[in-house]
Short mmCIF file of C-alpha atoms and ligand atoms in Angstrom, two decimals:
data_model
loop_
_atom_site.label_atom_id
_atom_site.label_comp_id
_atom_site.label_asym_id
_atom_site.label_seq_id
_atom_site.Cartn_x
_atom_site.Cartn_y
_atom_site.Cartn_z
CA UNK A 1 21.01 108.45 92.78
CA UNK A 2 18.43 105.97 91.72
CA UNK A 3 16.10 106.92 88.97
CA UNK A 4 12.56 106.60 89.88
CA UNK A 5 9.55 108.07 87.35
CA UNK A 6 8.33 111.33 89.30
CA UNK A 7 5.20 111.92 90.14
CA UNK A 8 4.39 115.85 88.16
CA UNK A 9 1.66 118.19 89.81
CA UNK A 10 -1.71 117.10 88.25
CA UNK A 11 -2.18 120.57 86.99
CA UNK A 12 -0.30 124.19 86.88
CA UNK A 13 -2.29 125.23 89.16
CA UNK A 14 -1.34 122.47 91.59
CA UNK A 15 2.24 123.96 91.41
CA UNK A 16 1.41 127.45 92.02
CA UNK A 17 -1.44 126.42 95.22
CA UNK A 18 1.46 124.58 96.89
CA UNK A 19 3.98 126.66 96.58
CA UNK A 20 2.12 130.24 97.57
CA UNK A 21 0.60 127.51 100.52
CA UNK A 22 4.45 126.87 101.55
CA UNK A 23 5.26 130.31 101.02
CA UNK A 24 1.63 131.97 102.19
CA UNK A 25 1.65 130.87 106.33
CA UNK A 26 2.19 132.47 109.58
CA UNK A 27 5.11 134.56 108.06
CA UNK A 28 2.73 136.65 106.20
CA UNK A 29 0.04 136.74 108.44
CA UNK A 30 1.74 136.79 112.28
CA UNK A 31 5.27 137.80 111.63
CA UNK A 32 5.32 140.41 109.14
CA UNK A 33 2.50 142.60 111.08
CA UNK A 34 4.28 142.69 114.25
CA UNK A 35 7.97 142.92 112.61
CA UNK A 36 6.78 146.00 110.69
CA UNK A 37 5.63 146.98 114.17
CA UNK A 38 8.90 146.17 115.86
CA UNK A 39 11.28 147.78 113.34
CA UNK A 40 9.81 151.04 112.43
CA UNK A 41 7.02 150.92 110.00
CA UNK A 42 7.13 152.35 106.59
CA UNK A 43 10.45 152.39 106.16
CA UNK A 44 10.87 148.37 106.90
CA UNK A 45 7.95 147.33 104.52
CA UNK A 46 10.18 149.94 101.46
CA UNK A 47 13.10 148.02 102.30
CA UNK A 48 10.95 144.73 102.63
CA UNK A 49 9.79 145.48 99.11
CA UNK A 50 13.00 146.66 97.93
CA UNK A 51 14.72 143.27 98.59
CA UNK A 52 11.65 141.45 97.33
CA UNK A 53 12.53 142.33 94.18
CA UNK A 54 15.66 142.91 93.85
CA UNK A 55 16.96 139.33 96.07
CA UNK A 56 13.56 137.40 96.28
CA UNK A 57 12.20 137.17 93.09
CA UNK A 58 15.38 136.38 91.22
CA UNK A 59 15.83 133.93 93.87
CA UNK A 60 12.43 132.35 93.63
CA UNK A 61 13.73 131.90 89.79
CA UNK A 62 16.40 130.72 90.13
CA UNK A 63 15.58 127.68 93.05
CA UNK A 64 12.52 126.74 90.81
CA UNK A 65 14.89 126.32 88.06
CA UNK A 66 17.40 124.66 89.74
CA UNK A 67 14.40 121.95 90.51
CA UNK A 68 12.98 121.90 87.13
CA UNK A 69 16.89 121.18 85.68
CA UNK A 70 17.49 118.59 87.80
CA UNK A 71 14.47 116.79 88.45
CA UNK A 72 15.80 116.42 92.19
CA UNK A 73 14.79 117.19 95.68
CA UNK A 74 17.22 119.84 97.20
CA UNK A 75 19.91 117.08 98.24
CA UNK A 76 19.99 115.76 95.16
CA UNK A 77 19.96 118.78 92.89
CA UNK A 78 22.97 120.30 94.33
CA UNK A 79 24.69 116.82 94.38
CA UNK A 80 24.25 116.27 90.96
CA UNK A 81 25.53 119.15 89.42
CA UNK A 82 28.82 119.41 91.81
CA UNK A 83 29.29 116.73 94.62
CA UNK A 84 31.02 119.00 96.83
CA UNK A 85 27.99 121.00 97.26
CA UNK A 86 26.33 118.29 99.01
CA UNK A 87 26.19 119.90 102.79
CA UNK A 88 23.98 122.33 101.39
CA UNK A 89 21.11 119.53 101.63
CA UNK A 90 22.22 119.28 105.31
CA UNK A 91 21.90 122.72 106.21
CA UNK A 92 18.34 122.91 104.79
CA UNK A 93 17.63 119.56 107.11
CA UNK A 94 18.74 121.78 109.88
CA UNK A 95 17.30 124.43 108.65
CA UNK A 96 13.87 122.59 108.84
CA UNK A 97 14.04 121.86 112.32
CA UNK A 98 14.96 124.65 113.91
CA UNK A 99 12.29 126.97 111.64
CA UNK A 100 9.57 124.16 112.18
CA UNK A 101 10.49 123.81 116.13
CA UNK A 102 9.27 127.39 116.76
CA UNK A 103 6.71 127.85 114.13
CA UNK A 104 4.87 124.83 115.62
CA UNK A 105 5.20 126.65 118.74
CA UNK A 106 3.35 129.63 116.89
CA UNK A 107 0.96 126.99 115.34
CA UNK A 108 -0.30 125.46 118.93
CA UNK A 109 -1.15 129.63 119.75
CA UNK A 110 -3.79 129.55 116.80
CA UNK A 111 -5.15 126.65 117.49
CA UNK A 112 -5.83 127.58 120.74
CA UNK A 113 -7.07 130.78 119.87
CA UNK A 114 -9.41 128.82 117.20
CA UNK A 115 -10.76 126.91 120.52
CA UNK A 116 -11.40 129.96 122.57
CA UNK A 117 -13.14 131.35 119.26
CA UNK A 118 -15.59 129.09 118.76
CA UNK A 119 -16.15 129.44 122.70
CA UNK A 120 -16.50 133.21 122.13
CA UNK A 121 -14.25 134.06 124.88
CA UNK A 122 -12.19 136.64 122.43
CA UNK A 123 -15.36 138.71 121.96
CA UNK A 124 -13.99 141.67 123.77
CA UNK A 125 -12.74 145.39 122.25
CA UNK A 126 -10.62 145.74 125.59
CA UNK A 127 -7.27 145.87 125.15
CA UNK A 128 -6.48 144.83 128.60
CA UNK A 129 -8.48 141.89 128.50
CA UNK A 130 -7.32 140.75 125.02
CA UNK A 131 -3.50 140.87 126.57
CA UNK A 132 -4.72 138.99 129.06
CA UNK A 133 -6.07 135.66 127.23
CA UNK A 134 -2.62 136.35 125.53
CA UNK A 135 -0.48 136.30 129.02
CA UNK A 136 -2.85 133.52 130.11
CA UNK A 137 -1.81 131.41 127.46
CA UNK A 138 2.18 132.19 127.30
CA UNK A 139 2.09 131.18 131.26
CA UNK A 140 0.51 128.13 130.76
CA UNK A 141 2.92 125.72 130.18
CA UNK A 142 0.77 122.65 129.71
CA UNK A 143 -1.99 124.86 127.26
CA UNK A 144 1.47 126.02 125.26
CA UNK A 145 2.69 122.51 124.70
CA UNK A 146 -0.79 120.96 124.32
CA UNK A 147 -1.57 122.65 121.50
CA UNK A 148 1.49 122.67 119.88
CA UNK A 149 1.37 118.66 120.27
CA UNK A 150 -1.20 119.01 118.39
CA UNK A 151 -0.24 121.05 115.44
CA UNK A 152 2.49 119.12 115.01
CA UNK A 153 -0.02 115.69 114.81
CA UNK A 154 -1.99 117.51 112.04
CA UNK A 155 0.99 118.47 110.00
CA UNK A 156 2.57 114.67 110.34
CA UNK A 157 -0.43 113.37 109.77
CA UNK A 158 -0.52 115.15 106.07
CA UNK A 159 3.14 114.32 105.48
CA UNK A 160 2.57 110.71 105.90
CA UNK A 161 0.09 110.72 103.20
CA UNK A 162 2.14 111.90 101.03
CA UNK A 163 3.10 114.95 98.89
CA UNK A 164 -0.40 115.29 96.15
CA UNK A 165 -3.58 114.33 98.32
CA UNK A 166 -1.84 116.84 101.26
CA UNK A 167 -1.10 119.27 99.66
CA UNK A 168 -2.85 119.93 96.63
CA UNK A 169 -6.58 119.79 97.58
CA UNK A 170 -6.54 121.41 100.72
CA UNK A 171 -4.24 124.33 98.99
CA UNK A 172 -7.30 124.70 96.50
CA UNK A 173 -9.87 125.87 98.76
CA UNK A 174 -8.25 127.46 101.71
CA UNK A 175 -5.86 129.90 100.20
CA UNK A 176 -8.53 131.76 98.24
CA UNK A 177 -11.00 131.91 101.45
CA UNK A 178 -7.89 133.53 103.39
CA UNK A 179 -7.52 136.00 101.02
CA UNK A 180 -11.26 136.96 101.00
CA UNK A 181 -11.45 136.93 104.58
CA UNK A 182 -7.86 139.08 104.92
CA UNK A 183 -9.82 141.56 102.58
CA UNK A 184 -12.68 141.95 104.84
CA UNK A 185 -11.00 142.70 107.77
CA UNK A 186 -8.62 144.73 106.44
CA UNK A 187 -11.89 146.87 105.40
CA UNK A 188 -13.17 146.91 109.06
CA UNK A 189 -9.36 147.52 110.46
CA UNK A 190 -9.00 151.20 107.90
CA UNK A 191 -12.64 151.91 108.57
CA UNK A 192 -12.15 152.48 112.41
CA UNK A 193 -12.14 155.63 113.66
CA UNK A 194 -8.60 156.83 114.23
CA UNK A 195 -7.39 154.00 112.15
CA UNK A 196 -5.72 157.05 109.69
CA UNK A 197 -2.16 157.14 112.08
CA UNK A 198 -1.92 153.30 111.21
CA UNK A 199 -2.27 153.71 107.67
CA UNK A 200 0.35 156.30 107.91
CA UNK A 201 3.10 154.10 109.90
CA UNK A 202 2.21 151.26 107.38
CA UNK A 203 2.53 153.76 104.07
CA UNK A 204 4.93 156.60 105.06
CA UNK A 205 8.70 155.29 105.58
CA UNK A 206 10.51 157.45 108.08
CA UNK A 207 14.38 156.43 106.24
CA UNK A 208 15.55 157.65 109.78
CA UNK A 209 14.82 154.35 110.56
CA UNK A 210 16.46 152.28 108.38
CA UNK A 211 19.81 150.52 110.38
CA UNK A 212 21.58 147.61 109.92
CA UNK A 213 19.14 145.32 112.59
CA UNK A 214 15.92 146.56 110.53
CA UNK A 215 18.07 145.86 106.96
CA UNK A 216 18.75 142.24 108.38
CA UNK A 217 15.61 141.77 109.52
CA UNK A 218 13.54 142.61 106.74
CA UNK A 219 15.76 140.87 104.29
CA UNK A 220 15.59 137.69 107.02
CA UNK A 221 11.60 138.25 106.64
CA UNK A 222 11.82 138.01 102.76
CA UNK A 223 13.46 134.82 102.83
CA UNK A 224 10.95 133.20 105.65
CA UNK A 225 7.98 133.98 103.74
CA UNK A 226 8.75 133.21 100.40
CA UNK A 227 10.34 129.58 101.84
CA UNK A 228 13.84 130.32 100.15
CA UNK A 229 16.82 129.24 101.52
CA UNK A 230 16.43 125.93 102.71
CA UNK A 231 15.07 123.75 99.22
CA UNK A 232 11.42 123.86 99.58
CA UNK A 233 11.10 126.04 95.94
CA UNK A 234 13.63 123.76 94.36
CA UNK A 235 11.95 120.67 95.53
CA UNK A 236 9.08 121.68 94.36
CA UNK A 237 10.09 123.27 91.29
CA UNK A 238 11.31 119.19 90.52
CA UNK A 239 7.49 118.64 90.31
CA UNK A 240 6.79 120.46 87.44
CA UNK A 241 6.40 119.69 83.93
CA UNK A 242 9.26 120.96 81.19
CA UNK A 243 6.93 122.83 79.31
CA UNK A 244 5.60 125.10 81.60
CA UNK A 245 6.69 128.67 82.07
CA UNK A 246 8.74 129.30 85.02
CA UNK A 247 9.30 133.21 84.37
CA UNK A 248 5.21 133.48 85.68
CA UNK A 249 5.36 130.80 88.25
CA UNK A 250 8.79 132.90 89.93
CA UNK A 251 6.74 136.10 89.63
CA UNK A 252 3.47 135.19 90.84
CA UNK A 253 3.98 133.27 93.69
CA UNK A 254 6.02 136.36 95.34
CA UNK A 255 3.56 138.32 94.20
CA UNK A 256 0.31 136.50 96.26
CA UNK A 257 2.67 136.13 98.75
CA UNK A 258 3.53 139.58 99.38
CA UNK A 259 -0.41 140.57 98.41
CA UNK A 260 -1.25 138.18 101.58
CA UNK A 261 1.46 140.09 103.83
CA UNK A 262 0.29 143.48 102.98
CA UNK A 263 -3.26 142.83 103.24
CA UNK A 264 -2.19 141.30 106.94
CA UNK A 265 -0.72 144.69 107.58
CA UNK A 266 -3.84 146.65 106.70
CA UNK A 267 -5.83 144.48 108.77
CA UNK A 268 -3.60 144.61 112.38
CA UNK A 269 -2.13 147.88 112.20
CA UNK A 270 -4.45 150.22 111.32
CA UNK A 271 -6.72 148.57 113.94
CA UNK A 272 -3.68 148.57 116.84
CA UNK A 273 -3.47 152.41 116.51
CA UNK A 274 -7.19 152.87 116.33
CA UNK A 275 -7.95 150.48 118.96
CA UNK A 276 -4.90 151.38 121.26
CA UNK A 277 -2.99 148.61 121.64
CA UNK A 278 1.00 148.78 121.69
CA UNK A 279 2.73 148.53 117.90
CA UNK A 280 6.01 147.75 119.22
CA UNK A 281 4.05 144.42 121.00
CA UNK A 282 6.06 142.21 119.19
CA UNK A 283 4.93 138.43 118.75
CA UNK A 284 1.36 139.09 120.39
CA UNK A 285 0.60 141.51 118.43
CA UNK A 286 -2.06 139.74 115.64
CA UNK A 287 -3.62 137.72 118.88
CA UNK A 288 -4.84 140.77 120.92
CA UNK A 289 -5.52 143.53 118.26
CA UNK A 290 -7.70 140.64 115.50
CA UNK A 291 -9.92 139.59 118.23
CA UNK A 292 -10.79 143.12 119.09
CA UNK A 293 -11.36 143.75 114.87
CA UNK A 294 -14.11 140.90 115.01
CA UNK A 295 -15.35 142.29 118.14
CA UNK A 296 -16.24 145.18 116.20
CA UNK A 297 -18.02 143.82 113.26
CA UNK A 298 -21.41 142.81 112.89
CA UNK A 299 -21.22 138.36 113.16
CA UNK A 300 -17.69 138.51 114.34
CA UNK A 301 -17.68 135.69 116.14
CA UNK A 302 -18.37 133.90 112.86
CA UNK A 303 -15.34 135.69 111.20
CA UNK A 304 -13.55 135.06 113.97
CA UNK A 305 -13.93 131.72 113.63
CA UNK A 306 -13.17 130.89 110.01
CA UNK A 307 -10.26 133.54 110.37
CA UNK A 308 -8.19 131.11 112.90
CA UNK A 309 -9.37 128.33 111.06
CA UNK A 310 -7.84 129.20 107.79
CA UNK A 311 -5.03 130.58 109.32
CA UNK A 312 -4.84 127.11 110.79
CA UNK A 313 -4.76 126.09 107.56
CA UNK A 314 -2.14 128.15 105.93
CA UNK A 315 0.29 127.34 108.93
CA UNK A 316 -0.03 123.39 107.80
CA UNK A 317 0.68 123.93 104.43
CA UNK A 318 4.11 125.84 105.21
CA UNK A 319 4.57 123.32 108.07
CA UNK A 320 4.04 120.24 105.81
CA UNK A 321 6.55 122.05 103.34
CA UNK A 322 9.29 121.83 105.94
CA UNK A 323 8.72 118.75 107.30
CA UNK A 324 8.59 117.44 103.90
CA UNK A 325 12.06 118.60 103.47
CA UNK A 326 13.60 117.14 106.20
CA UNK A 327 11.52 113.79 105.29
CA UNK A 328 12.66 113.55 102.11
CA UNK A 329 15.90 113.60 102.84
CA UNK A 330 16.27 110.59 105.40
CA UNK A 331 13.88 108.46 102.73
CA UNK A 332 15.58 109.45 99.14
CA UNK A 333 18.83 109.89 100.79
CA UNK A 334 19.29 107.33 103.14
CA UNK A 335 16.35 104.74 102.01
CA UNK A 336 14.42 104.69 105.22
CA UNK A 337 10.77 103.70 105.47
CA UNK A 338 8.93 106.83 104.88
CA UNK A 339 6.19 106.52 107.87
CA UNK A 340 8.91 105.58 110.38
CA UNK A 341 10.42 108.70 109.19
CA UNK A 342 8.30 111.30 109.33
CA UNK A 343 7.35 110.06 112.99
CA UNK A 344 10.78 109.94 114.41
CA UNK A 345 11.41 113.34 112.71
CA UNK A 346 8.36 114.95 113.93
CA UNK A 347 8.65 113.71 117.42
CA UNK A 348 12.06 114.97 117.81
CA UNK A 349 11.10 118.17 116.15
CA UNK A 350 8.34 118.17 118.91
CA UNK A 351 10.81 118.08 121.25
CA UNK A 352 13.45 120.82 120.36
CA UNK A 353 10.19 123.13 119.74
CA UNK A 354 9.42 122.27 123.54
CA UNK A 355 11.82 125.02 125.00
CA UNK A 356 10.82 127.56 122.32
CA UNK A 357 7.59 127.58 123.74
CA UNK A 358 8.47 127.56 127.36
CA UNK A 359 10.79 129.76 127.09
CA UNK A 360 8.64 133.39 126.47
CA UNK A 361 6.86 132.07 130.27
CA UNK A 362 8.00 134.95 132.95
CA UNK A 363 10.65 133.62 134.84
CA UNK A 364 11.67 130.93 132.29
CA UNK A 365 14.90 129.28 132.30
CA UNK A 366 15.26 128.20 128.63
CA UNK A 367 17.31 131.49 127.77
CA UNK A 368 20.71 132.07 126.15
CA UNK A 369 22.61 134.90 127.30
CA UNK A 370 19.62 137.41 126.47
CA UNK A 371 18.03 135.59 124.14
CA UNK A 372 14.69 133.72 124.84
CA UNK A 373 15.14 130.06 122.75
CA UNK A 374 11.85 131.45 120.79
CA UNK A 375 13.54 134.42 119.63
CA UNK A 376 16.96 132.40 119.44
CA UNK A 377 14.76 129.87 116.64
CA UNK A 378 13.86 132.81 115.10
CA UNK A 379 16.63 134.81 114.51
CA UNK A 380 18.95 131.77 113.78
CA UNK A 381 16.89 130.44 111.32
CA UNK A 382 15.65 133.67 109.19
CA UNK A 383 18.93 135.44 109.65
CA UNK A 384 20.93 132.48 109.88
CA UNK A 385 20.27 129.75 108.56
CA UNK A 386 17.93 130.87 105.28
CA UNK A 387 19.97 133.35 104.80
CA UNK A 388 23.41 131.32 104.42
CA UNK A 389 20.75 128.84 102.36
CA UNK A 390 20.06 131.68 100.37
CA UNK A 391 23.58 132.99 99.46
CA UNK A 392 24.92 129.11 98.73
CA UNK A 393 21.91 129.02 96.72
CA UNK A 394 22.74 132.02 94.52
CA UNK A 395 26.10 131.03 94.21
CA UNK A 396 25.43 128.00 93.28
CA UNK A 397 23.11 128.60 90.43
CA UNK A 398 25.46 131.97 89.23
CA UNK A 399 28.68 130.43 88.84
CA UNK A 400 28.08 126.72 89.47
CA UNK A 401 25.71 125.87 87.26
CA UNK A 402 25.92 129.05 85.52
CA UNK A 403 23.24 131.87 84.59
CA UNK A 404 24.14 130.75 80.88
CA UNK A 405 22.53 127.19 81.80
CA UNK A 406 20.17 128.55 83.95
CA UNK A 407 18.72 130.90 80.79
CA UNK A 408 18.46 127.67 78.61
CA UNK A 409 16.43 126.00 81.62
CA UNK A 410 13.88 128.89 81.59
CA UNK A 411 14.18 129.27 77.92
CA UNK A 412 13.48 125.52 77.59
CA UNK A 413 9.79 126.26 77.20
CA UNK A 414 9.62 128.26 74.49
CA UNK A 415 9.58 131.52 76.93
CA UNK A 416 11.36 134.57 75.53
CA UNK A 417 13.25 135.86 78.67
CA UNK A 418 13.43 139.23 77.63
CA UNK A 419 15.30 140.31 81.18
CA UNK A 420 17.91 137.69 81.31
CA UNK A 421 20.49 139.75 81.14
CA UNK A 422 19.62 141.78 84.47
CA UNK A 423 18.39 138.60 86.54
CA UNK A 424 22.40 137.43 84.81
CA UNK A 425 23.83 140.37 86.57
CA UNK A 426 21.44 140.61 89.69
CA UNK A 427 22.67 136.98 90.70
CA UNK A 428 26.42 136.89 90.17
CA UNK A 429 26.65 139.91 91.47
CA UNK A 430 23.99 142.37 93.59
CA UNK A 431 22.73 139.77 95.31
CA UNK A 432 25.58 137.83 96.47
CA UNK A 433 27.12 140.78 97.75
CA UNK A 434 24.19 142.47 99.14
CA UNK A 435 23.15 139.37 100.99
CA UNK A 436 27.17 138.61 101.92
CA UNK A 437 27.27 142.08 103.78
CA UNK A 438 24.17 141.42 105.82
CA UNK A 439 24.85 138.18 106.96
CA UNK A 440 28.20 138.80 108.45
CA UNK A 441 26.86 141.50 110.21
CA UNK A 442 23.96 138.70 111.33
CA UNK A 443 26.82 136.27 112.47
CA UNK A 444 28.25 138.84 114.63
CA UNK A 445 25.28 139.98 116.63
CA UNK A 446 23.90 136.33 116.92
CA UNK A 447 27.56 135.55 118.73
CA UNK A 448 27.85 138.39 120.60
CA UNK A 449 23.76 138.26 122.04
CA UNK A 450 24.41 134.49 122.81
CA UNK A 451 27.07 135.68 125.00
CA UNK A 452 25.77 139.09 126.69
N1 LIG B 1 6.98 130.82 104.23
C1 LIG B 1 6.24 130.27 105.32
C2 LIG B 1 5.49 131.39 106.01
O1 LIG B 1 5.56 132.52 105.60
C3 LIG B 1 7.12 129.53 106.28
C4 LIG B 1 7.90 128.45 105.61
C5 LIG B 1 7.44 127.31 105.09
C6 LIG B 1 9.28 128.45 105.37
N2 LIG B 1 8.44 126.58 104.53
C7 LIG B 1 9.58 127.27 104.69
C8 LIG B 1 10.26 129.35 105.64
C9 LIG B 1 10.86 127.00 104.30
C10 LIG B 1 11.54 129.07 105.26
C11 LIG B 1 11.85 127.91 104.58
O2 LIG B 1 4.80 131.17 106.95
#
């Protein structure tokens, strides 16, 4: 590994804006509304919470460490501690693609529902016509891949500038103005009439509910949108500074992130029961119910606006994370010219994301046994692929490089880590075994849907 002086974050707060912007995206925003939708409500967010903190957080730790110990980029981290552990950098590289092939997919959607905001054609409370600029879209082949052209430009664009001027200014003044605007509407969404039943399936679990598919998929969810499981956090965590305290920096970031999730929640669900849409929608869902929120406030048109455009926003900062990922690794690893890189990558990421997007047309032919390629991406990478990243990586820092190390790390900056003994016992063993159980059961169903 050459040594090279690293750039650090220009402040604390540069640290924390990109990684809530990896972490804060269309997971929070798209994916957890309709997933609490699709797997039963209140019961899915307890468990979501539950495995926040028992799996995420002392997860989040424990990658950030791992980066601040080692200085290193994912590939390198692992490599320099054991050499053996070296495929793990190649599973996050595949990782990357396969997350970033069908979240650009999801990206080109808010684009073009940022075009047909400013054009006003979303200003409609009818739910019928709302699912129809939604159907219009998904059967549009050349609209579908158009736009997601497109949001993959933007987010190669910002890679090839490299990791400070991307990031870190945009992160400063977009994440805050999605947060206030998240707020507001989540105020319109509870004020509707009949929005109480929403409230209700957000807030009251049914436990009836909870099975092994809603288990895997919420833990699956907690890994997507806290971008664990495939190196961003430890890449990142290489950026900072040895005197700065990773204990609030581990806590904080899952903290906005969740915040951000939740606040989505209040602002589509409570709205889809009020409004009558369908909870169980599934992907949809945030593109027919919003439009009909803003439709329903006084200047919606204007929230409606800046709502798609910071979501636009939020997308590129997660999408520049995993791009960056898979960058990094053909320019530190294999000493390739960084712009050539980040084009070929891109345009090949383009290309696998092409059947994810073509596949949810009616009719399509990009299916595997009964899975559509979208929801193949989808399921492969959160309950797949992040979740095997996620496992290696608590193995690795629990009995590889040890808790004991790990504790010094943290320690390092004159941090008293008063629960060091449970995150000790959380990561060598709950979590490995907790996550173990629920992804063989993941590796099962993804074989046996591929071949029904
Ligand atoms: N966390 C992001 C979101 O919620 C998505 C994301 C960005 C991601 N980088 C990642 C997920 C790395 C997994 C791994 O939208």
């Amino acid at each position: 590994m050459k040594e090279v002086a690293r750039d650090k974050w220009s402040s604390k707060l540069g640290f924390v804006l990109a990684a809530a912007g990896s972490a804060i995206g269309l997971g929070n925003i798209w994916k957890f509304p309709y997933s609490v939708g699709v797997n039963g409500g209140g019961a899915y967010v307890a468990l979501y919470l539950l495995f926040l903190v028992i799996i995420g957080i002392p997860l989040m730790l424990a990658a950030i460490t791992l980066g601040r110990k080692t200085q290193l980029s994912v590939f390198g981290a692992y490599k320099s501690i054991d050499k053996r552990w070296s495929f793990v950098g190649a599973l996050a590289v595949i990782c990357g693609f396969v997350i970033l092939a069908f979240y650009s997919t999801v990206g080109g959607w808010v684009l073009y529902y940022f075009k047909n905001a400013i054009t006003g054609e979303l200003n409609s409370t009818d739910p019928a016509a709302l699912a129809g600029i939604f159907t219009g879209m998904m059967s549009s082949p050349k609209i579908l891949i158009l736009y997601q052209l497109i949001f993959m430009l933007l987010t190669i664009v910002i890679v090839v500038n490299g990791i400070k001027k991307g990031i870190e200014s945009s992160s400063k003044i977009m994440m805050p103005g999605l947060f206030i605007l998240l707020i507001i509407i989540a105020a319109r969404s509870v004020t509707l009439s009949g929005s109480m039943e929403g409230i209700k399936f957000l807030l009251i679990p049914d436990f009836s509910k909870i099975t092994m598919d809603v288990a895997k998929n919420a833990l699956g969810q907690v890994f997507f949108s806290l971008s664990i499981g495939m190196g961003v956090m430890i890449t990142y965590g290489s950026y900072l500074g040895k005197e700065e305290n990773l204990l609030s920096t581990a806590v904080s970031i899952p903290v906005l992130d969740t915040l951000a999730a939740l606040i989505a929640g209040f602002a589509t669900i409570p709205a889809v029961f009020a409004l009558g849409f369908e909870v169980g929608e599934g992907p949809g869902l945030m593109f027919i119910t919003l439009p009909a929120v803003f439709a329903s406030m006084p200047m919606g048109q204007i929230f409606c606006i800046a709502f798609f455009l910071m979501v636009i926003f939020a997308s590129l900062t997660s999408s520049i994370s995993m791009l960056e990922i898979c960058v990094s690794y053909f320019v530190d690893e294999r000493n390739n010219d960084r712009t050539k890189v980040t084009l070929t990558v891109g345009a090949l990421i383009f290309l696998l994301g092409i059947p994810a997007s073509l596949s949810l047309v009616e009719g399509s032919c990009f299916k595997l046994g009964s899975l559509s390629f979208f929801d193949m991406y989808d399921k492969l990478s959160s309950n797949i692929l992040l979740t095997t990243g996620a496992f290696l990586l608590c193995i690795f820092v629990a009995w590889v490089l040890t808790t004991k190390e790990a504790v010094k790390e943290i320690e390092s900056s004159e941090v008293d880590f008063k629960l060091a003994n449970v995150w000790s016992f959380l990561l060598k063993y709950i979590v490995p075994i907790g996550v173990f159980v629920i992804l063989i059961n993941s590796y099962k169903d993804f074989i046996v849907a591929l071949f029904q």
